[in-house]
Short mmCIF file of N, CA, C and O in Angstrom, two decimals:
data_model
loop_
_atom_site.label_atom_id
_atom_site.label_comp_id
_atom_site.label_asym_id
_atom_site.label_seq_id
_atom_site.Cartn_x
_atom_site.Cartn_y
_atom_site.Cartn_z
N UNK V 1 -80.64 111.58 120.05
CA UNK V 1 -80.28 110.73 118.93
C UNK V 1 -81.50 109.98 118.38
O UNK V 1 -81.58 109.93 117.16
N UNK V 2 -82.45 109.41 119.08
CA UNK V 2 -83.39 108.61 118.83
C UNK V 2 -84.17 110.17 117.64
O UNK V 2 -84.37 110.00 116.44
N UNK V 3 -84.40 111.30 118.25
CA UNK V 3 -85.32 111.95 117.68
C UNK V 3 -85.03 111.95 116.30
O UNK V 3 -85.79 111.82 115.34
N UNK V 4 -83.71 112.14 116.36
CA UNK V 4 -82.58 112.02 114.42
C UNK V 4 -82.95 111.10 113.84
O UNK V 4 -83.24 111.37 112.67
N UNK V 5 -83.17 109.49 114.29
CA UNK V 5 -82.78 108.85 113.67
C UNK V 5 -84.21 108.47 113.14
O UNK V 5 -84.68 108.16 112.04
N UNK V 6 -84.52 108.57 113.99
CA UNK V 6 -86.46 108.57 114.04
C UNK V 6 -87.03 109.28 112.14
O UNK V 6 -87.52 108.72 111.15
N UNK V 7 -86.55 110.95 112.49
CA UNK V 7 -86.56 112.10 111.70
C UNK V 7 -85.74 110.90 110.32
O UNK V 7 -86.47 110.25 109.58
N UNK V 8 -84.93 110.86 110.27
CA UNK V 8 -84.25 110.01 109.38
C UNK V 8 -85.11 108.96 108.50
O UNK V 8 -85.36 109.08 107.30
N UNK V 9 -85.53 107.87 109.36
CA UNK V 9 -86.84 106.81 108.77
C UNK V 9 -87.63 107.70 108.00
O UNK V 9 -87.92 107.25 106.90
N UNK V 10 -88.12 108.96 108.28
CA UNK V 10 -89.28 108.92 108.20
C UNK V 10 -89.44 109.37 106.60
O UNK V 10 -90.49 109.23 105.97
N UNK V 11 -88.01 110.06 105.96
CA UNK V 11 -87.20 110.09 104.76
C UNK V 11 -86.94 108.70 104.04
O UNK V 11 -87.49 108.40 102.97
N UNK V 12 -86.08 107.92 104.71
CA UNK V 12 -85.64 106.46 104.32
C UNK V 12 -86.04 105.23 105.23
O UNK V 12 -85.28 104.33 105.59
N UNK V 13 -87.35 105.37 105.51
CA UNK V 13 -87.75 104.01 106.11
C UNK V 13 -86.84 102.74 106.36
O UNK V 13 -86.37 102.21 107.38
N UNK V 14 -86.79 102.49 105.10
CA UNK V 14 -86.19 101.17 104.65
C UNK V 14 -84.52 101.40 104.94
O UNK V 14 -83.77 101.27 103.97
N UNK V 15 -84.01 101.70 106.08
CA UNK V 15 -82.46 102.24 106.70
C UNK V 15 -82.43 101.37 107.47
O UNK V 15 -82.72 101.63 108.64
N UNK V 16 -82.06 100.03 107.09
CA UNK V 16 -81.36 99.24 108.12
C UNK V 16 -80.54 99.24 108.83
O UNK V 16 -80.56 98.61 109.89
N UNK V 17 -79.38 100.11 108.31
CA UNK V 17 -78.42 100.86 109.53
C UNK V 17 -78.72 101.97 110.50
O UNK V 17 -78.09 102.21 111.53
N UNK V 18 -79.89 102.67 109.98
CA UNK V 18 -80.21 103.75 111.00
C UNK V 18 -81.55 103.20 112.16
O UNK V 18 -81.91 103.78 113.18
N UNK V 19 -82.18 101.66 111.45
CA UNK V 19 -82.59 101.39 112.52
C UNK V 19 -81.95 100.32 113.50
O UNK V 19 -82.38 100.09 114.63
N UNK V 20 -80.78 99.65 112.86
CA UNK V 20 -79.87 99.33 114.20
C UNK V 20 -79.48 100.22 114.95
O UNK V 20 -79.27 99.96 116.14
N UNK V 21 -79.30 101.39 114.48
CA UNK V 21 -78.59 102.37 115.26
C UNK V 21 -79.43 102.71 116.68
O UNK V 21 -79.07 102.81 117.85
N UNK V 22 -80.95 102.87 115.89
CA UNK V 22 -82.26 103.52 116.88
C UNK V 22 -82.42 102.47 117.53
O UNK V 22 -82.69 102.70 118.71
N UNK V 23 -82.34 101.11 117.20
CA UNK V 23 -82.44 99.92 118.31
C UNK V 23 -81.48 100.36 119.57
O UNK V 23 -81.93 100.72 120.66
N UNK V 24 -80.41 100.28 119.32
CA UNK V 24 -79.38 100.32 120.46
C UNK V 24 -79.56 101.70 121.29
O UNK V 24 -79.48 101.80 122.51
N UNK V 25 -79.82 102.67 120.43
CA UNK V 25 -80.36 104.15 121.41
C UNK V 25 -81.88 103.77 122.36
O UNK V 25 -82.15 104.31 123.43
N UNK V 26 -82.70 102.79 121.73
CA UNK V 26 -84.08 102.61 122.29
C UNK V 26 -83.63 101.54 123.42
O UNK V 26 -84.28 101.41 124.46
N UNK V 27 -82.71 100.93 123.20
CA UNK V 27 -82.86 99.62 124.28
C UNK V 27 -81.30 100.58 125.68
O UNK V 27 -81.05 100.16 126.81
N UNK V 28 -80.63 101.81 124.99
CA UNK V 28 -80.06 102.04 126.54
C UNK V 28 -80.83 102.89 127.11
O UNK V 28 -80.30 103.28 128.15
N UNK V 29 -82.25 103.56 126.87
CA UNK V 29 -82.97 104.65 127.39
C UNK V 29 -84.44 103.38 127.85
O UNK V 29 -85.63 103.72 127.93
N UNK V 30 -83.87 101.92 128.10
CA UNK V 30 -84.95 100.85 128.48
C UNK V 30 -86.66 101.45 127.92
O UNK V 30 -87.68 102.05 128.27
N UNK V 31 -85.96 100.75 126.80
CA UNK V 31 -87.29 100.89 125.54
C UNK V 31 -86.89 99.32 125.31
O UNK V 31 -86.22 99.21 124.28
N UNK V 32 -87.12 98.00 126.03
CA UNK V 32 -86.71 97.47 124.80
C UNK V 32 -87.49 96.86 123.98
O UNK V 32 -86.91 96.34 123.03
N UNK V 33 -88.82 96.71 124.04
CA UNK V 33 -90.27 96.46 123.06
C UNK V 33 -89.89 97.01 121.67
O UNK V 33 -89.62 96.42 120.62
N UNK V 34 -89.96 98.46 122.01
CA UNK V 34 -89.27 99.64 120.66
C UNK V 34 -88.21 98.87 119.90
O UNK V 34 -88.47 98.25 118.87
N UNK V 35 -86.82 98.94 120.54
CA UNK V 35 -85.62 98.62 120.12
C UNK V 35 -85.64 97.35 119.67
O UNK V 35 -85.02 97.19 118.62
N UNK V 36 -86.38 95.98 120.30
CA UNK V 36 -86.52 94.83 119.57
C UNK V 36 -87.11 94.86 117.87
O UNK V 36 -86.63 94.34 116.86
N UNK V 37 -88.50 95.78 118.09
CA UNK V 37 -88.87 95.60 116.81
C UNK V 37 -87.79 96.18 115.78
O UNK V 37 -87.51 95.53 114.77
N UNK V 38 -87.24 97.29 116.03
CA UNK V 38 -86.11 98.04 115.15
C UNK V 38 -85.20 97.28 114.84
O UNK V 38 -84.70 97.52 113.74
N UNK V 39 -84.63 96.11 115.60
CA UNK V 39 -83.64 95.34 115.29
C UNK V 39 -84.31 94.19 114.41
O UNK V 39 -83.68 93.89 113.40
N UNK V 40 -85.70 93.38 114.71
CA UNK V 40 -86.09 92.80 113.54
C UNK V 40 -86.46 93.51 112.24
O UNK V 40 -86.30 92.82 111.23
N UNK V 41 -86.88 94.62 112.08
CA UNK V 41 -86.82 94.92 111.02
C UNK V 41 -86.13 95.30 109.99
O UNK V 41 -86.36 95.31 108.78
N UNK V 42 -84.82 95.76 110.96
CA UNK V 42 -83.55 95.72 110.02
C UNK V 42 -83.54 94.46 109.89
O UNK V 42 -83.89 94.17 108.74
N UNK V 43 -83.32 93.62 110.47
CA UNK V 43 -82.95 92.37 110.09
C UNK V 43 -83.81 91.72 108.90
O UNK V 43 -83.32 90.93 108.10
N UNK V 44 -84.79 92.03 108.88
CA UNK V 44 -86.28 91.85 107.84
C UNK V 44 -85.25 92.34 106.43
O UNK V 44 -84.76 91.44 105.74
N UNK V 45 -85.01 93.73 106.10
CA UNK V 45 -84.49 94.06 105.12
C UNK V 45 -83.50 93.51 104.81
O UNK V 45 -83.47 92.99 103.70
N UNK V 46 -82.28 93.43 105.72
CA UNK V 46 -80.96 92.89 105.12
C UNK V 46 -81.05 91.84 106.31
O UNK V 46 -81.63 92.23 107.33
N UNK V 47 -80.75 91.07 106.29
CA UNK V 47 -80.65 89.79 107.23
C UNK V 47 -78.44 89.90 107.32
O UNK V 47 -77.85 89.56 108.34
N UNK V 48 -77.99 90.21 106.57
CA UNK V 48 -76.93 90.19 107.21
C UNK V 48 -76.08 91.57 108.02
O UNK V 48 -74.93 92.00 108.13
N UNK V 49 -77.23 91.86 108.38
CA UNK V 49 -76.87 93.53 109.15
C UNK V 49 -76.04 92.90 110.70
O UNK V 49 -76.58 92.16 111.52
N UNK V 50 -75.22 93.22 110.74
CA UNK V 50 -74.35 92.27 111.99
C UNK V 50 -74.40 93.50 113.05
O UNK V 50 -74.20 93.24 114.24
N UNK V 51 -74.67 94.84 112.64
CA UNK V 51 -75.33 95.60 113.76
C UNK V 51 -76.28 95.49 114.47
O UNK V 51 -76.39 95.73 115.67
N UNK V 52 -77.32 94.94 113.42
CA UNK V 52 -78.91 94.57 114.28
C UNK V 52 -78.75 93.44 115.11
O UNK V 52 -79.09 93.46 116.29
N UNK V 53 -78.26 92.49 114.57
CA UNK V 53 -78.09 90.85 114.45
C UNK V 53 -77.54 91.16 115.76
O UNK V 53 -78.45 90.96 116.57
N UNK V 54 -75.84 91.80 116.73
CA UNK V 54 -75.79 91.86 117.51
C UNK V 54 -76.86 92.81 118.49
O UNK V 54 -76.94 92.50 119.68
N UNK V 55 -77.56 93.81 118.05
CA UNK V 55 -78.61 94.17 119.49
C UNK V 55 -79.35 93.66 119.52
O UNK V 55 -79.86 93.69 120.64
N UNK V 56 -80.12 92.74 118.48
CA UNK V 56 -81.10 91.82 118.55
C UNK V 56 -80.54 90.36 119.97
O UNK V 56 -81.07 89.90 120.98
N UNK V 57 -79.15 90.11 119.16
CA UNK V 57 -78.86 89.12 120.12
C UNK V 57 -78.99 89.34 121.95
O UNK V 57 -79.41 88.58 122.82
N UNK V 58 -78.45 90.63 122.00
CA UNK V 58 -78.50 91.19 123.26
C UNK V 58 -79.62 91.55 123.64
O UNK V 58 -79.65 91.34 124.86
N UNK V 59 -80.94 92.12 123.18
CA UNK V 59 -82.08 91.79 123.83
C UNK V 59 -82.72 90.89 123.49
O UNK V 59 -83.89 91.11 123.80
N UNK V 60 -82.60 89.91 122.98
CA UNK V 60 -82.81 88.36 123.33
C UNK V 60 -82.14 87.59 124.86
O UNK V 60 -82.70 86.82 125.64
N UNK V 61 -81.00 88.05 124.89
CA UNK V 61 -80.23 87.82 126.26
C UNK V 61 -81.31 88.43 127.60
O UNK V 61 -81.87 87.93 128.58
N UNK V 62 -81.22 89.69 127.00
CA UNK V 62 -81.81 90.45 128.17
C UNK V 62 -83.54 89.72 128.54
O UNK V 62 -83.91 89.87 129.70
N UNK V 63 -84.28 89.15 127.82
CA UNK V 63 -85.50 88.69 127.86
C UNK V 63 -85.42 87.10 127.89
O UNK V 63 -86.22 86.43 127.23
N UNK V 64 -84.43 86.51 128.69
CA UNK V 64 -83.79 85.46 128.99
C UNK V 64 -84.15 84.54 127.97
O UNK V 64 -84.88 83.59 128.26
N UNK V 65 -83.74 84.69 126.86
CA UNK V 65 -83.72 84.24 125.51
C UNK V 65 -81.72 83.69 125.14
O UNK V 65 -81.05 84.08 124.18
N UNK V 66 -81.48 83.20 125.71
CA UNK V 66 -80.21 82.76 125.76
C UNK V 66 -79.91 82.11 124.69
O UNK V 66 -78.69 82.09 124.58
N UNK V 67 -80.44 81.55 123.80
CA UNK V 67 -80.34 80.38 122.93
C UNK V 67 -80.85 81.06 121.61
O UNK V 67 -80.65 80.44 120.57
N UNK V 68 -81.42 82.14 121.57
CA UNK V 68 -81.49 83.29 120.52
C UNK V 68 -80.56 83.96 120.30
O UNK V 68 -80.15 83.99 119.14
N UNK V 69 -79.88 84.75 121.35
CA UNK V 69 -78.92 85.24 121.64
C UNK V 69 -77.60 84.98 121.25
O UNK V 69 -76.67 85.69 120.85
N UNK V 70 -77.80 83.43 121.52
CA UNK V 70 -76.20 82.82 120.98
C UNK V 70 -76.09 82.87 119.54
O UNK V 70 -75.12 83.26 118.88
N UNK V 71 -77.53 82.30 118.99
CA UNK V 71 -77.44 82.24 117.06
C UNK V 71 -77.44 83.13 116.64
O UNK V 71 -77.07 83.10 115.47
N UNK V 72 -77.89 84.71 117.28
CA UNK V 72 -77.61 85.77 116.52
C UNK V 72 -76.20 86.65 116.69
O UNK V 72 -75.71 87.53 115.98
N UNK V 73 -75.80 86.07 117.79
CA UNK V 73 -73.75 86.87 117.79
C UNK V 73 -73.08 85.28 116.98
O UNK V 73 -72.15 85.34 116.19
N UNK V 74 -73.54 84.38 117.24
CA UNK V 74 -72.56 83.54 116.02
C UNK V 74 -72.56 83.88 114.54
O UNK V 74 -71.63 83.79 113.74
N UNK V 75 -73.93 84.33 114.32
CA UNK V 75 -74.36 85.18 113.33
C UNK V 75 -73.37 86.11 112.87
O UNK V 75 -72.70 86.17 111.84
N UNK V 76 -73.43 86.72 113.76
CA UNK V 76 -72.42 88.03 113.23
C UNK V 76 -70.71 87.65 113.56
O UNK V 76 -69.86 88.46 113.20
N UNK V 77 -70.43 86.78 114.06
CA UNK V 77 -69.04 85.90 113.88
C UNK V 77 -68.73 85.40 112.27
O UNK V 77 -67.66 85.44 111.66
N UNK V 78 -70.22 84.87 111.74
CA UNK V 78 -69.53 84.11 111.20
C UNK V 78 -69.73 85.10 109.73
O UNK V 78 -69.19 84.81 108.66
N UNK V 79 -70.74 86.46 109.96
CA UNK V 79 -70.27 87.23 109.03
C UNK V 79 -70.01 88.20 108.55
O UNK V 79 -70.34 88.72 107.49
N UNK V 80 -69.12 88.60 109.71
CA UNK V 80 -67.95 89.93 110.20
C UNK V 80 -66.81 89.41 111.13
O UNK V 80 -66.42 90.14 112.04
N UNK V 81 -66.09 87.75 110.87
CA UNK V 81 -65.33 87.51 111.65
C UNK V 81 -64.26 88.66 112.37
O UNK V 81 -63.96 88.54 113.56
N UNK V 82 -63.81 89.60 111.67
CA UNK V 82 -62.95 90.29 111.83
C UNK V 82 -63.58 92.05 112.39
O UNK V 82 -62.86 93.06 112.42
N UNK V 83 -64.56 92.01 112.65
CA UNK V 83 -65.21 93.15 112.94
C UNK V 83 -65.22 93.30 114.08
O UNK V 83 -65.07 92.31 114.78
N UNK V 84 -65.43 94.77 114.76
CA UNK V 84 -65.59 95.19 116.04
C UNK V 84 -67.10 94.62 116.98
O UNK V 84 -67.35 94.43 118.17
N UNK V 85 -67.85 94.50 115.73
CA UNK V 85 -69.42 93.71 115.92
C UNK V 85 -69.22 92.21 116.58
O UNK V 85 -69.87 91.70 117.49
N UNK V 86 -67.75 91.49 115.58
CA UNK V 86 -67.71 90.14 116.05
C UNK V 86 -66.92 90.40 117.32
O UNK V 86 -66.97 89.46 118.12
N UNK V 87 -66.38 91.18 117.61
CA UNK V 87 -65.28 91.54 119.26
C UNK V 87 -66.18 91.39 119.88
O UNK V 87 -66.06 90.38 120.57
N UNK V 88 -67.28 92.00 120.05
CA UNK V 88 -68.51 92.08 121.11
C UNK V 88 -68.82 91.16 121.21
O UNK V 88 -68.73 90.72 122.36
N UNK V 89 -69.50 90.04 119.95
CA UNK V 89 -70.35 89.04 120.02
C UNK V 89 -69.73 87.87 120.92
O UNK V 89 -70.33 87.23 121.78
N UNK V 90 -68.14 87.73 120.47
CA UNK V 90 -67.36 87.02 121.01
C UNK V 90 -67.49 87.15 123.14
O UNK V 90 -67.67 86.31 124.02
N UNK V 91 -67.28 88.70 123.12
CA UNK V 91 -67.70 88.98 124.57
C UNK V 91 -69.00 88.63 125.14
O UNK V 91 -69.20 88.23 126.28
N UNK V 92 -69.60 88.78 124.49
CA UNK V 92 -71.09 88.29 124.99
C UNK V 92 -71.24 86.99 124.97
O UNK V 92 -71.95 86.57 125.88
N UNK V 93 -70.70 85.98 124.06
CA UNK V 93 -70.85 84.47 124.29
C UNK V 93 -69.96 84.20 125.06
O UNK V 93 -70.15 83.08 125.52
N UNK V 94 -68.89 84.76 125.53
CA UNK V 94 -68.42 84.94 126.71
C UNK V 94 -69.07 85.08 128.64
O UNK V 94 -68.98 84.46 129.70
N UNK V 95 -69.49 85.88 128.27
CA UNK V 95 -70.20 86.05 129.29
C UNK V 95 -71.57 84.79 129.32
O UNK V 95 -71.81 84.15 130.34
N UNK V 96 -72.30 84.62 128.10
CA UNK V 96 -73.18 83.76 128.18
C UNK V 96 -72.78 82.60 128.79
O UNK V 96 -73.50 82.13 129.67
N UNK V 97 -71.72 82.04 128.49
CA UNK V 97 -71.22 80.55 128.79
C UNK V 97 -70.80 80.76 130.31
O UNK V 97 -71.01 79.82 131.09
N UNK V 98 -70.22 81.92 130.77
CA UNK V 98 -69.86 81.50 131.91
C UNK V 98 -70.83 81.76 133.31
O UNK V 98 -70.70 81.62 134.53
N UNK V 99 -72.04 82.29 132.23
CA UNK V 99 -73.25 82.47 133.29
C UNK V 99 -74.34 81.00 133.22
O UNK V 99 -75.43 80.90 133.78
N UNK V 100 -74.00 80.47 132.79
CA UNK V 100 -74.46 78.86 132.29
C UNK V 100 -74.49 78.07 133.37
O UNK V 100 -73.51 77.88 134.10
N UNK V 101 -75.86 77.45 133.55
CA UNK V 101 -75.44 76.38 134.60
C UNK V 101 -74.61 75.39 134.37
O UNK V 101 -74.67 74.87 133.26
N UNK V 102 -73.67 74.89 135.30
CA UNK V 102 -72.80 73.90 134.81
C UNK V 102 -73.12 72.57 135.48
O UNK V 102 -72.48 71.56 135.19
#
C-alpha cells in the first residue's frame, strides 16, 4: 500500500487524503519519523483533514506527547462530531485519561 500511495503523490503531491492514508500505513510498518511528517503535511494543506489530525494525534501519543495528542482528536471531535474518525478520537481520549496519573 505504501508503494501506491507513494506512486500516487508523485502524480498529486498535494493529496492530503492519500497522505493521511500513507501516514497510517508508515506508522503500522513502525516508520513513525516518515508517517509523522505525512500527517503534518496533510495537515499543512488542509488543516481540517480529521484523518491526519487523528494519526497525527496518535503519534504524538506514541512519542509521549500526550497533550498534543489530546488537541488533535478534540480536533477532529469537534470537526467530524459524528464520524467514525471522532469514534476513535473519543477512544483514544479514553484511553489517554485513564492512563493519567491521578
Amino acid at each position: 500500500a505504501i508503494g501506491d500511495w507513494t506512486e500516487a503523490l508523485k502524480k498529486a503531491p498535494d493529496r492530503d487524503d492519500v497522505l493521511a492514508l500513507r501516514a497510517t500505513a508508515l506508522r503500522k510498518t513502525n516508520q513513525p519519523a516518515a508517517a509523522r511528517a505525512d500527517a503534518d503535511r496533510a495537515i499543512a494543506i488542509n488543516p481540517k483533514n480529521v484523518d491526519a489530525l487523528l494519526e497525527r494525534g496518535t503519534l504524538r501519543q506514541m512519542n509521549g506527547d500526550t497533550g498534543g495528542a489530546i488537541e488533535d482528536w478534540n480536533a477532529v471531535k469537534a470537526l467530524a462530531p459524528d464520524s467514525p474518525a471522532a469514534h476513535t478520537a473519543d477512544s483514544n481520549l479514553a484511553r489517554a485519561a485513564a492512563a493519567a496519573p491521578k
